[in-house]
Short mmCIF file of C-alpha atoms in Angstrom, two decimals:
data_model
loop_
_atom_site.label_atom_id
_atom_site.label_comp_id
_atom_site.label_asym_id
_atom_site.label_seq_id
_atom_site.Cartn_x
_atom_site.Cartn_y
_atom_site.Cartn_z
CA MET S 1 -11.90 -1.99 -32.18
CA SER S 2 -8.91 0.42 -32.64
CA ALA S 3 -10.26 2.49 -29.81
CA LEU S 4 -10.38 -0.58 -27.55
CA LEU S 5 -6.77 -1.39 -28.59
CA ARG S 6 -5.53 1.87 -27.67
CA ARG S 7 -7.24 1.87 -24.35
CA LEU S 8 -5.94 -1.66 -23.62
CA PHE S 9 -2.40 -0.43 -24.46
CA VAL S 10 -2.73 2.46 -21.96
CA VAL S 11 -4.10 0.25 -19.11
CA LEU S 12 -1.77 -2.66 -19.65
CA VAL S 13 1.45 -1.01 -20.70
CA ALA S 14 1.47 2.75 -20.00
CA TRP S 15 -0.15 2.63 -16.53
CA PRO S 16 2.05 -0.13 -15.06
CA VAL S 17 5.25 1.51 -16.64
CA VAL S 18 4.44 5.05 -15.85
CA LEU S 19 2.54 4.72 -12.55
CA VAL S 20 4.16 1.71 -10.98
CA LEU S 21 7.72 1.38 -12.23
CA ILE S 22 8.47 4.97 -12.76
CA GLY S 23 6.12 7.01 -10.63
CA ILE S 24 5.24 10.47 -11.69
CA HIS S 25 4.21 13.60 -9.86
CA VAL S 26 2.00 15.79 -12.16
CA ARG S 27 1.60 19.52 -11.25
CA HIS S 28 -1.53 21.20 -12.69
CA ARG S 29 -2.99 18.15 -14.48
CA GLU S 30 -6.24 20.16 -14.90
CA ARG S 31 -4.69 22.32 -17.48
CA LEU S 32 -4.47 19.46 -19.84
CA PRO S 33 -7.17 19.81 -22.63
CA GLY S 34 -10.13 17.67 -21.90
CA ARG S 35 -11.13 17.53 -25.54
CA GLY S 36 -9.96 18.55 -29.04
CA PRO S 37 -9.11 20.27 -31.00
CA ALA S 38 -5.92 20.93 -28.91
CA ILE S 39 -2.20 20.58 -29.15
CA VAL S 40 0.09 19.46 -26.29
CA ALA S 41 3.69 20.65 -26.89
CA ALA S 42 6.22 18.80 -24.66
CA ASN S 43 10.10 18.50 -24.25
CA HIS S 44 11.46 15.31 -25.62
CA ASN S 45 14.16 13.11 -24.08
CA SER S 46 12.92 9.44 -24.11
CA HIS S 47 10.51 7.01 -25.62
CA LEU S 48 8.75 7.20 -22.16
CA ASP S 49 7.70 10.67 -22.96
CA THR S 50 4.70 9.56 -25.17
CA LEU S 51 3.75 6.78 -22.76
CA THR S 52 3.77 9.35 -19.93
CA LEU S 53 1.60 11.63 -21.76
CA LEU S 54 -0.88 9.06 -22.86
CA SER S 55 -1.21 8.02 -19.24
CA LEU S 56 -2.36 11.53 -18.15
CA PHE S 57 -5.53 11.53 -20.14
CA PRO S 58 -8.69 9.81 -19.04
CA LEU S 59 -9.35 6.66 -20.85
CA SER S 60 -12.50 8.09 -22.64
CA VAL S 61 -10.29 10.62 -24.25
CA VAL S 62 -7.26 8.29 -24.96
CA PRO S 63 -8.34 7.14 -28.48
CA ARG S 64 -8.55 10.78 -29.53
CA VAL S 65 -4.97 11.61 -28.35
CA ARG S 66 -2.51 11.44 -31.27
CA PRO S 67 1.25 11.59 -30.74
CA VAL S 68 2.81 13.12 -33.93
CA ALA S 69 5.87 11.02 -34.81
CA ALA S 70 8.38 10.65 -37.70
CA ALA S 71 7.29 8.08 -40.30
CA ASP S 72 10.69 7.17 -41.37
CA TYR S 73 11.57 5.98 -37.74
CA PHE S 74 8.32 4.47 -36.49
CA LEU S 75 7.03 2.89 -39.70
CA SER S 76 10.62 1.34 -40.58
CA ASN S 77 9.32 -2.22 -40.06
CA ARG S 78 6.05 -3.90 -39.97
CA LEU S 79 5.91 -4.78 -36.32
CA LEU S 80 7.00 -1.28 -35.17
CA ALA S 81 4.46 0.22 -37.58
CA TRP S 82 1.53 -1.91 -36.19
CA ILE S 83 2.56 -1.07 -32.57
CA SER S 84 2.94 2.60 -33.32
CA THR S 85 -0.19 3.19 -35.35
CA ARG S 86 -2.63 0.71 -33.68
CA LEU S 87 -1.46 0.69 -30.10
CA VAL S 88 0.20 4.07 -29.51
CA GLY S 89 -2.06 5.69 -32.05
CA ILE S 90 0.79 7.90 -33.69
CA LEU S 91 0.09 10.32 -36.48
CA PRO S 92 3.10 9.55 -38.85
CA ILE S 93 4.58 12.53 -40.64
CA ALA S 94 7.09 12.27 -43.45
CA ARG S 95 10.01 14.55 -42.31
CA LYS S 96 11.44 14.63 -45.79
CA ALA S 97 8.34 14.99 -47.95
CA ARG S 98 8.86 17.55 -50.82
CA LYS S 99 5.81 17.37 -52.86
CA THR S 100 2.93 17.31 -50.28
CA ASP S 101 2.59 19.28 -47.11
CA PRO S 102 4.02 17.01 -44.36
CA LEU S 103 1.51 18.48 -41.84
CA LEU S 104 -1.54 17.43 -43.83
CA GLY S 105 -2.26 14.62 -41.42
CA CYS S 106 -2.22 17.10 -38.52
CA TYR S 107 -4.58 19.47 -40.22
CA GLU S 108 -7.16 16.50 -40.70
CA ALA S 109 -6.74 15.43 -37.02
CA LEU S 110 -7.27 18.82 -35.64
CA GLU S 111 -10.39 19.19 -37.93
CA ARG S 112 -11.67 15.81 -36.60
CA GLY S 113 -11.33 17.42 -33.09
CA GLU S 114 -8.31 15.32 -31.91
CA ILE S 115 -5.61 16.17 -29.41
CA LEU S 116 -2.22 16.26 -30.92
CA ILE S 117 1.05 15.49 -28.92
CA ILE S 118 3.88 17.37 -30.64
CA PHE S 119 7.54 17.41 -29.52
CA PRO S 120 8.76 20.64 -30.98
CA GLU S 121 12.35 19.67 -30.35
CA GLY S 122 12.01 17.16 -33.11
CA SER S 123 14.02 14.08 -31.91
CA ARG S 124 15.05 13.16 -28.43
CA GLY S 125 17.69 15.64 -27.21
CA GLU S 126 20.27 15.59 -24.51
CA PRO S 127 18.68 14.53 -21.20
CA GLU S 128 17.02 17.32 -19.41
CA ARG S 129 18.14 20.13 -21.64
CA LEU S 130 15.72 21.91 -23.91
CA GLY S 131 16.97 21.97 -27.42
CA GLU S 132 15.98 24.19 -30.30
CA LEU S 133 12.48 24.08 -31.41
CA LYS S 134 11.23 23.27 -34.86
CA THR S 135 8.71 25.73 -36.37
CA GLY S 136 6.25 23.13 -37.58
CA ILE S 137 4.02 23.83 -34.67
CA ALA S 138 3.84 27.51 -35.63
CA HIS S 139 2.42 26.48 -39.02
CA LEU S 140 -0.36 24.67 -37.22
CA ALA S 141 -1.07 27.49 -34.73
CA GLU S 142 -1.24 29.96 -37.68
CA ARG S 143 -3.64 27.88 -39.55
CA TYR S 144 -5.77 27.11 -36.43
CA PRO S 145 -5.49 30.24 -34.39
CA GLU S 146 -8.34 29.13 -31.99
CA VAL S 147 -6.58 25.86 -31.00
CA PRO S 148 -5.09 26.05 -27.52
CA ILE S 149 -1.46 24.85 -27.26
CA VAL S 150 -0.59 23.41 -23.92
CA PRO S 151 3.03 23.28 -22.95
CA VAL S 152 4.28 20.39 -20.97
CA PHE S 153 7.74 20.03 -19.29
CA MET S 154 8.86 16.62 -18.18
CA TYR S 155 11.86 15.97 -15.87
CA GLY S 156 13.61 12.64 -15.28
CA LEU S 157 12.35 10.42 -18.11
CA GLY S 158 15.59 11.06 -20.11
CA LEU S 159 17.45 9.57 -17.16
CA ALA S 160 15.11 6.63 -16.65
CA LEU S 161 15.32 5.51 -20.42
CA PRO S 162 17.86 7.61 -22.21
CA ARG S 163 18.32 7.66 -26.01
CA GLY S 164 20.29 4.61 -27.09
CA GLU S 165 19.61 2.50 -24.00
CA ALA S 166 17.30 -0.49 -23.98
CA LEU S 167 17.17 -0.92 -20.19
CA LEU S 168 14.64 1.01 -18.09
CA VAL S 169 15.97 2.16 -14.78
CA PRO S 170 13.10 3.15 -12.50
CA ARG S 171 13.16 6.60 -11.09
CA PHE S 172 10.51 9.15 -9.91
CA CYS S 173 9.75 11.78 -12.64
CA ASP S 174 7.97 15.15 -12.64
CA VAL S 175 5.45 16.50 -15.09
CA HIS S 176 4.65 20.17 -15.18
CA VAL S 177 1.67 21.39 -17.18
CA GLY S 178 1.73 24.97 -18.18
CA GLU S 179 -1.07 27.34 -19.28
CA ALA S 180 -2.41 27.08 -22.76
CA ILE S 181 -0.92 29.68 -25.30
CA ARG S 182 -2.43 30.67 -28.53
CA TRP S 183 -1.18 32.10 -31.87
CA THR S 184 0.29 35.47 -31.38
CA GLY S 185 -0.04 36.81 -34.88
CA GLU S 186 3.66 36.28 -35.86
CA ARG S 187 5.84 33.26 -36.17
CA GLY S 188 8.97 34.35 -34.42
CA GLY S 189 6.97 35.79 -31.55
CA PHE S 190 4.97 32.51 -31.11
CA MET S 191 8.03 30.34 -31.08
CA HIS S 192 9.60 32.61 -28.64
CA ALA S 193 6.51 32.38 -26.33
CA LEU S 194 6.44 28.71 -26.56
CA TYR S 195 10.13 28.25 -25.77
CA GLY S 196 9.73 30.82 -22.89
CA SER S 197 6.88 28.89 -21.58
CA LEU S 198 8.67 25.68 -21.42
CA GLU S 199 11.74 27.05 -20.02
CA GLN S 200 9.68 28.72 -17.36
CA LEU S 201 8.10 25.26 -16.53
CA GLY S 202 11.57 23.91 -16.11
CA GLN S 203 12.58 26.71 -13.69
CA GLN S 204 9.40 26.05 -11.69
CA HIS S 205 10.52 22.48 -11.49
CA ARG S 206 13.94 23.30 -9.94
CA ARG S 207 12.32 25.67 -7.55
CA ALA S 208 9.84 23.11 -6.41
CA ARG S 209 12.46 20.43 -6.02
CA HIS S 210 14.94 22.60 -3.93
CA GLY S 211 12.18 24.54 -2.05
CA GLU S 212 11.76 28.41 -1.88
CA ASP S 213 12.78 28.67 1.79
CA GLY S 214 15.38 25.86 1.82
CA GLU S 215 14.19 25.09 5.45
CA ARG S 216 13.26 21.68 6.91
CA MET O 1 -2.62 -16.23 0.46
CA SER O 2 -4.66 -16.41 3.66
CA PHE O 3 -5.89 -14.06 6.35
CA GLU O 4 -4.07 -15.23 9.35
CA ALA O 5 -3.25 -12.52 11.91
CA PRO O 6 -3.29 -13.66 15.47
CA GLY O 7 -6.02 -12.25 17.75
CA ASN O 8 -4.01 -9.75 19.61
CA VAL O 9 -2.64 -8.24 16.35
CA ARG O 10 -6.19 -7.97 15.03
CA VAL O 11 -7.23 -5.94 17.98
CA ALA O 12 -4.20 -3.69 17.74
CA LEU O 13 -4.80 -3.04 14.00
CA LEU O 14 -8.41 -2.22 14.74
CA ALA O 15 -7.37 0.02 17.57
CA ILE O 16 -4.96 1.85 15.16
CA LEU O 17 -7.73 2.28 12.68
CA GLY O 18 -9.90 3.59 15.44
CA VAL O 19 -7.37 6.16 16.57
CA LEU O 20 -6.94 7.19 12.89
CA ALA O 21 -10.83 7.60 12.44
CA LEU O 22 -10.87 9.72 15.64
CA ALA O 23 -8.00 11.85 14.15
CA SER O 24 -10.00 12.46 10.94
CA ILE O 25 -13.18 13.47 13.03
CA VAL O 26 -11.06 15.79 15.33
CA VAL O 27 -9.38 17.46 12.30
CA ALA O 28 -12.79 17.94 10.51
CA ALA O 29 -14.37 19.33 13.69
CA MET O 30 -11.47 21.71 14.12
CA ALA O 31 -11.73 22.87 10.53
CA ARG O 32 -15.46 23.44 10.99
CA ALA O 33 -15.12 25.25 14.29
CA ARG O 34 -12.53 27.57 12.95
CA PRO O 35 -13.15 27.95 9.17
CA GLU O 36 -10.62 30.79 9.03
CA GLY O 37 -7.70 28.43 10.05
CA ASP O 38 -5.77 26.65 7.49
CA TYR O 39 -6.11 22.98 7.90
CA ALA O 40 -5.37 21.79 4.43
CA GLU O 41 -1.86 20.43 5.29
CA LEU O 42 -3.15 18.64 8.35
CA LYS O 43 -6.08 17.08 6.52
CA LEU O 44 -3.75 15.89 3.74
CA ARG O 45 -1.40 14.45 6.33
CA VAL O 46 -4.14 12.50 7.99
CA LYS O 47 -5.58 11.31 4.72
CA THR O 48 -2.13 10.01 3.59
CA TRP O 49 -1.89 8.13 7.00
CA TRP O 50 -5.01 6.15 6.00
CA TYR O 51 -3.22 5.01 2.83
CA ILE O 52 0.02 4.17 4.87
CA VAL O 53 -1.96 2.20 7.58
CA LEU O 54 -4.01 0.35 5.03
CA VAL O 55 -0.78 -0.75 3.13
CA PHE O 56 0.60 -1.84 6.45
CA CYS O 57 -2.43 -3.82 7.47
CA ALA O 58 -2.18 -5.58 4.15
CA ALA O 59 1.52 -6.31 4.88
CA ILE O 60 0.68 -7.74 8.31
CA ALA O 61 -2.73 -9.43 7.96
CA PHE O 62 -1.90 -12.07 5.29
CA ASP O 63 0.68 -14.76 5.15
CA ARG O 64 4.48 -14.27 4.90
CA THR O 65 4.62 -14.30 1.05
CA VAL O 66 2.24 -11.39 0.87
CA SER O 67 4.03 -9.44 3.62
CA VAL O 68 7.35 -9.94 1.88
CA CYS O 69 5.92 -8.66 -1.44
CA VAL O 70 4.37 -5.66 0.18
CA LEU O 71 7.49 -4.76 2.13
CA GLY O 72 9.79 -5.42 -0.82
CA PHE O 73 7.65 -2.96 -2.83
CA VAL O 74 8.08 -0.50 -0.08
CA SER O 75 11.86 -0.89 -0.24
CA PHE O 76 11.64 -0.51 -4.00
CA LEU O 77 9.79 2.91 -3.59
CA ALA O 78 12.35 4.05 -1.04
CA PHE O 79 15.33 2.88 -3.14
CA LYS O 80 13.75 4.56 -6.18
CA GLU O 81 13.28 7.72 -4.47
CA PHE O 82 17.01 7.68 -3.19
CA LEU O 83 18.20 7.17 -6.73
CA SER O 84 15.98 10.04 -7.99
CA LEU O 85 17.60 12.38 -5.53
CA ILE O 86 21.33 11.65 -5.88
CA PRO O 87 23.28 12.82 -8.78
CA THR O 88 23.94 9.81 -10.99
CA ARG O 89 26.52 9.48 -13.93
CA ARG O 90 25.02 8.64 -17.27
CA ALA O 91 27.67 5.95 -17.76
CA ASP O 92 26.25 4.05 -14.78
CA HIS O 93 22.78 3.49 -16.22
CA ARG O 94 23.00 -0.30 -16.36
CA VAL O 95 24.85 -0.57 -12.97
CA LEU O 96 21.76 1.09 -11.46
CA PHE O 97 19.64 -1.54 -13.12
CA TRP O 98 21.85 -4.18 -11.33
CA ALA O 99 21.34 -2.45 -8.07
CA TYR O 100 17.57 -2.73 -8.49
CA LEU O 101 17.85 -6.54 -8.82
CA ALA O 102 19.23 -6.64 -5.36
CA ILE O 103 15.84 -6.02 -4.04
CA PRO O 104 13.98 -9.17 -5.15
CA ILE O 105 17.00 -11.24 -4.22
CA GLN O 106 17.31 -9.84 -0.73
CA TYR O 107 13.46 -10.33 -0.11
CA TYR O 108 13.82 -13.74 -1.39
CA TRP O 109 16.21 -14.59 1.49
CA VAL O 110 13.53 -13.17 3.82
CA ALA O 111 10.79 -15.23 2.36
CA THR O 112 12.72 -18.42 2.66
CA ALA O 113 14.10 -17.42 6.10
CA ARG O 114 17.69 -17.72 5.18
CA TYR O 115 19.29 -15.58 7.72
CA GLY O 116 22.82 -16.18 6.62
CA MET O 117 22.22 -15.09 3.18
CA PHE O 118 20.05 -12.31 4.27
CA ILE O 119 22.69 -10.78 6.50
CA ILE O 120 25.58 -10.84 4.11
CA PHE O 121 24.05 -10.52 0.78
CA ILE O 122 24.06 -6.64 0.47
CA PRO O 123 26.98 -5.86 2.67
CA VAL O 124 29.20 -8.49 0.91
CA TYR O 125 28.03 -9.62 -2.44
CA ALA O 126 26.07 -6.56 -3.63
CA PHE O 127 28.79 -4.39 -2.36
CA LEU O 128 31.75 -6.23 -4.26
CA PHE O 129 29.57 -6.81 -7.39
CA LEU O 130 28.45 -3.21 -7.84
CA ALA O 131 31.85 -1.84 -7.35
CA MET O 132 33.20 -4.31 -9.91
CA ARG O 133 30.50 -3.22 -12.39
CA LEU O 134 31.27 0.42 -11.82
CA VAL O 135 34.93 -0.29 -12.52
CA LEU O 136 34.02 -2.17 -15.78
CA VAL O 137 32.21 0.96 -16.96
CA GLY O 138 35.63 2.47 -16.86
CA GLU O 139 34.64 6.00 -15.85
CA THR O 140 36.96 6.92 -12.83
CA GLN O 141 35.96 10.50 -12.60
CA GLY O 142 33.49 10.38 -9.66
CA PHE O 143 33.96 6.70 -9.04
CA LEU O 144 34.13 6.74 -5.18
CA ARG O 145 31.17 9.01 -5.08
CA ALA O 146 29.11 6.76 -7.35
CA ALA O 147 29.98 3.56 -5.53
CA GLY O 148 29.58 5.09 -2.12
CA THR O 149 26.21 6.71 -2.73
CA LEU O 150 24.84 3.62 -4.35
CA HIS O 151 25.93 1.27 -1.60
CA TRP O 152 24.68 3.73 1.08
CA GLY O 153 21.18 3.80 -0.68
CA LEU O 154 21.06 -0.03 -0.86
CA MET O 155 22.13 -0.46 2.82
CA THR O 156 19.46 1.96 4.15
CA THR O 157 16.48 1.41 1.91
CA VAL O 158 16.94 -2.29 0.97
CA PHE O 159 19.20 -3.98 3.74
CA GLY O 160 17.93 -1.88 6.73
CA LEU O 161 14.31 -1.91 5.75
CA SER O 162 14.25 -5.59 4.91
CA HIS O 163 14.86 -6.23 8.61
CA MET O 164 11.38 -5.15 9.13
CA ALA O 165 10.17 -8.09 6.90
CA TYR O 166 12.69 -10.42 8.67
CA LEU O 167 10.67 -10.19 11.86
CA MET O 168 8.05 -12.18 10.10
CA ALA O 169 10.59 -14.89 9.20
CA LEU O 170 11.76 -15.57 12.87
CA PRO O 171 10.70 -18.84 14.22
CA ALA O 172 7.07 -18.47 15.35
CA ALA O 173 8.03 -20.29 18.75
CA GLY O 174 10.12 -17.48 19.72
CA ASN O 175 7.19 -15.14 20.37
CA PRO O 176 4.17 -16.86 21.90
CA ASN O 177 2.36 -13.54 21.81
CA GLY O 178 1.47 -13.32 18.14
CA GLY O 179 4.79 -14.32 16.52
CA GLY O 180 6.39 -12.08 13.74
CA ASP O 181 3.17 -10.25 13.03
CA ALA O 182 3.03 -8.88 16.51
CA LEU O 183 6.73 -8.05 16.48
CA LEU O 184 6.46 -6.04 13.21
CA LEU O 185 3.46 -4.20 14.53
CA TYR O 186 5.29 -3.41 17.87
CA LEU O 187 8.39 -2.07 15.94
CA VAL O 188 6.49 0.09 13.35
CA LEU O 189 3.90 1.30 15.85
CA LEU O 190 6.63 2.52 18.31
CA THR O 191 8.73 4.00 15.50
CA GLU O 192 5.94 6.02 14.06
CA LEU O 193 4.56 7.14 17.48
CA ASN O 194 8.10 8.07 18.42
CA ASP O 195 8.27 10.46 15.40
CA ILE O 196 4.79 11.92 16.38
CA GLY O 197 5.90 12.19 20.08
CA GLN O 198 9.06 13.92 19.33
CA TYR O 199 7.22 16.42 17.01
CA ILE O 200 4.52 17.19 19.54
CA SER O 201 6.72 17.39 22.58
CA GLY O 202 9.14 19.56 20.57
CA LYS O 203 6.24 21.91 19.44
CA THR O 204 5.09 22.13 23.13
CA PHE O 205 8.34 22.27 25.15
CA GLY O 206 11.04 22.73 22.55
CA ARG O 207 13.56 25.23 23.44
CA ARG O 208 17.23 24.12 23.08
CA LYS O 209 18.19 22.86 19.60
CA VAL O 210 19.87 19.49 19.33
CA ILE O 211 21.54 19.52 16.00
CA PRO O 212 20.73 22.95 14.45
CA LYS O 213 23.05 22.47 11.37
CA VAL O 214 21.18 19.43 10.25
CA SER O 215 17.74 19.83 11.50
CA PRO O 216 16.95 23.29 12.80
CA LYS O 217 13.51 22.29 14.31
CA LYS O 218 14.79 19.39 16.35
CA THR O 219 15.06 20.22 20.05
CA VAL O 220 16.46 18.49 23.14
CA GLU O 221 13.02 18.64 24.83
CA GLY O 222 11.44 17.10 21.71
CA LEU O 223 13.89 14.31 21.75
CA ALA O 224 13.53 13.56 25.45
CA GLY O 225 9.70 13.79 25.45
CA GLY O 226 9.57 11.51 22.44
CA VAL O 227 12.00 8.92 23.90
CA LEU O 228 10.18 9.02 27.33
CA ALA O 229 6.74 8.37 25.77
CA THR O 230 8.11 5.69 23.46
CA THR O 231 9.76 3.90 26.38
CA VAL O 232 6.66 3.87 28.52
CA LEU O 233 4.53 2.55 25.56
CA ALA O 234 7.27 -0.02 24.81
CA TRP O 235 6.96 -1.25 28.38
CA VAL O 236 3.10 -1.20 28.32
CA LEU O 237 2.79 -3.10 24.96
CA ALA O 238 5.70 -5.58 25.40
CA PRO O 239 3.85 -8.38 27.49
CA TRP O 240 0.89 -8.33 24.98
CA LEU O 241 2.92 -8.33 21.83
CA THR O 242 6.52 -9.56 22.44
CA PRO O 243 8.63 -12.07 24.32
CA LEU O 244 10.47 -9.27 26.06
CA THR O 245 10.82 -8.94 29.90
CA ALA O 246 10.02 -5.62 31.56
CA TRP O 247 13.61 -4.47 31.72
CA GLU O 248 14.20 -5.68 28.10
CA SER O 249 11.23 -3.90 26.88
CA ILE O 250 12.51 -0.56 28.52
CA ALA O 251 15.80 -1.11 26.75
CA ALA O 252 13.87 -1.78 23.42
CA GLY O 253 11.94 1.53 23.88
CA LEU O 254 15.11 3.51 24.54
CA ILE O 255 16.65 1.95 21.28
CA ILE O 256 13.71 2.58 19.25
CA GLY O 257 13.29 6.17 20.58
CA LEU O 258 17.03 7.27 20.26
CA SER O 259 17.75 5.41 17.01
CA GLY O 260 14.45 6.61 15.43
CA PHE O 261 15.76 10.10 16.04
CA LEU O 262 19.09 9.21 14.39
CA GLY O 263 17.45 7.79 11.36
CA ASP O 264 15.43 10.90 10.99
CA VAL O 265 18.45 13.22 11.22
CA THR O 266 20.57 11.07 8.96
CA VAL O 267 18.04 11.27 6.13
CA SER O 268 17.79 15.09 6.91
CA ALA O 269 21.55 15.25 6.40
CA VAL O 270 21.35 13.61 3.09
CA LYS O 271 18.53 15.88 1.88
CA ARG O 272 20.59 18.94 3.12
CA ASP O 273 23.65 17.65 1.25
CA ILE O 274 21.73 17.29 -1.99
CA GLY O 275 19.85 20.56 -1.43
CA VAL O 276 16.33 19.34 -1.40
CA LYS O 277 13.50 19.98 1.09
CA ASP O 278 11.56 16.70 0.84
CA SER O 279 12.90 13.45 -0.28
CA GLY O 280 9.97 13.17 -2.92
CA SER O 281 6.35 13.88 -3.33
CA MET O 282 4.67 10.43 -3.15
CA LEU O 283 2.94 11.01 0.16
CA PRO O 284 0.90 14.23 0.14
CA GLY O 285 1.47 16.17 3.44
CA HIS O 286 4.46 14.11 4.54
CA GLY O 287 6.89 14.61 1.50
CA GLY O 288 8.51 11.46 0.04
CA VAL O 289 8.48 7.85 1.14
CA LEU O 290 11.93 8.31 2.79
CA ASP O 291 10.52 11.17 4.79
CA ARG O 292 8.26 8.59 6.49
CA LEU O 293 10.75 5.71 6.53
CA ASP O 294 13.77 7.56 7.56
CA SER O 295 13.42 6.55 11.31
CA LEU O 296 12.83 2.77 10.34
CA THR O 297 16.16 2.58 8.39
CA TYR O 298 17.81 2.74 11.91
CA THR O 299 15.17 1.19 14.29
CA ALA O 300 14.44 -1.94 12.07
CA PRO O 301 17.93 -3.43 12.11
CA LEU O 302 18.64 -2.50 15.81
CA PHE O 303 15.44 -3.88 17.05
CA LEU O 304 15.74 -7.06 15.11
CA HIS O 305 19.27 -7.82 16.34
CA PHE O 306 18.50 -6.71 19.99
CA LEU O 307 15.56 -9.19 19.97
CA ARG O 308 17.52 -11.82 18.18
CA TYR O 309 20.47 -11.68 20.66
CA LEU O 310 18.00 -12.14 23.60
CA HIS O 311 15.35 -14.58 22.38
CA TYR O 312 16.22 -16.33 19.14
#
């Protein structure tokens, strides 16, 4: 039942919004993990980010894709909580938990072989600017050094539906999938590698848009 | 919704599909004969032509409501691509939403054949309203640029392209040779073949550059060859698809050939100004939607008004 609801959500909401209203161009879709355990680490500018990432996976995989999201925001009222957990399939984490490990749910999901979507910037930042990354993802990488972490850079979604706006303004967007990285053996070095990889995808985007030769 | 294309239009559509099938076969044969050559781009281009032609057949083969919806969606794609290209101000987010609303309204005038509203809605009402909304935002830094680019986009991608659809709304009695369907087919076929003709004749004979600062690959020979081929074809097809006399059809061919070139280089100038190579990536092998529709932003309004002046 819950798998069906999640697939229906992707077909009836994510696809029309992402593929028709917005229109995305994906580079290196084949680099996305086909099965778990795996982590997708993306930049975050808009609520559309989650919808877009969900639409990239085949329907057979969708129920196993879990966007990691803040419990205090997405479980704040019953309707939002139902949509977030049942339709979008978020994995809520308590940002301010003191006693228990806030990443417990992530460990369990990875051990079940699910694909986590993580926005290492934390909350939605300034449109089209990569903010500072939170180190939670390094904890996961250290604990599960075999799990591939696939960086994804998205451009334009923060302009289509920016933070604080309720109106979606259609606009073509680009998604760049990078090559998977793994735990490097040291936290600072890992975070540096992840940041570097996301930033490189951003540069790739600018080069692709403006053309190497500039002729035509 | 009903399938109601006149006989000659059906024959023409089938002929186009046949030519495209032939092109696919030729490209596949070329790739097989010379496996060392790189035909990936050409193959991609032909494959994308299939999608374009099938969408176009859908636009033409059914009744006016379907045509208007399909062509309205094409306008939506073109306008969306334009807005994705230009620099927009964060403060104008909601104004851009209003600008999108102009698309269904403009195509509603087409669907109901209200020429008066169709012809003034974007140049007058949308123009005044969007400028007012931009003023109410209160951000004066970059105001003229925001208002100017937004309206230029609406004029080309919505107002200009909606003239294609309005051919379907002209009184059927005006064209005994297949009505609006045949006129739309005539315009689009000539415009696209003109693009291809200019490209081929430029590749073959091109020496002197026409407008190197905007489009370094365009040549005088390419332009002349394309216009000549288009004019001949316009004259050959006119008695079969349009109410145009021989001399009128030659004038129509010249208008489509020359203004198609102008539409092409105008969009090139926009891309150069912004600093992008292609207008988008929706049509693999071609670039963006605007890269394919650029000529039509000029030929569609000019052809409709030429025709209307003479025959409606």
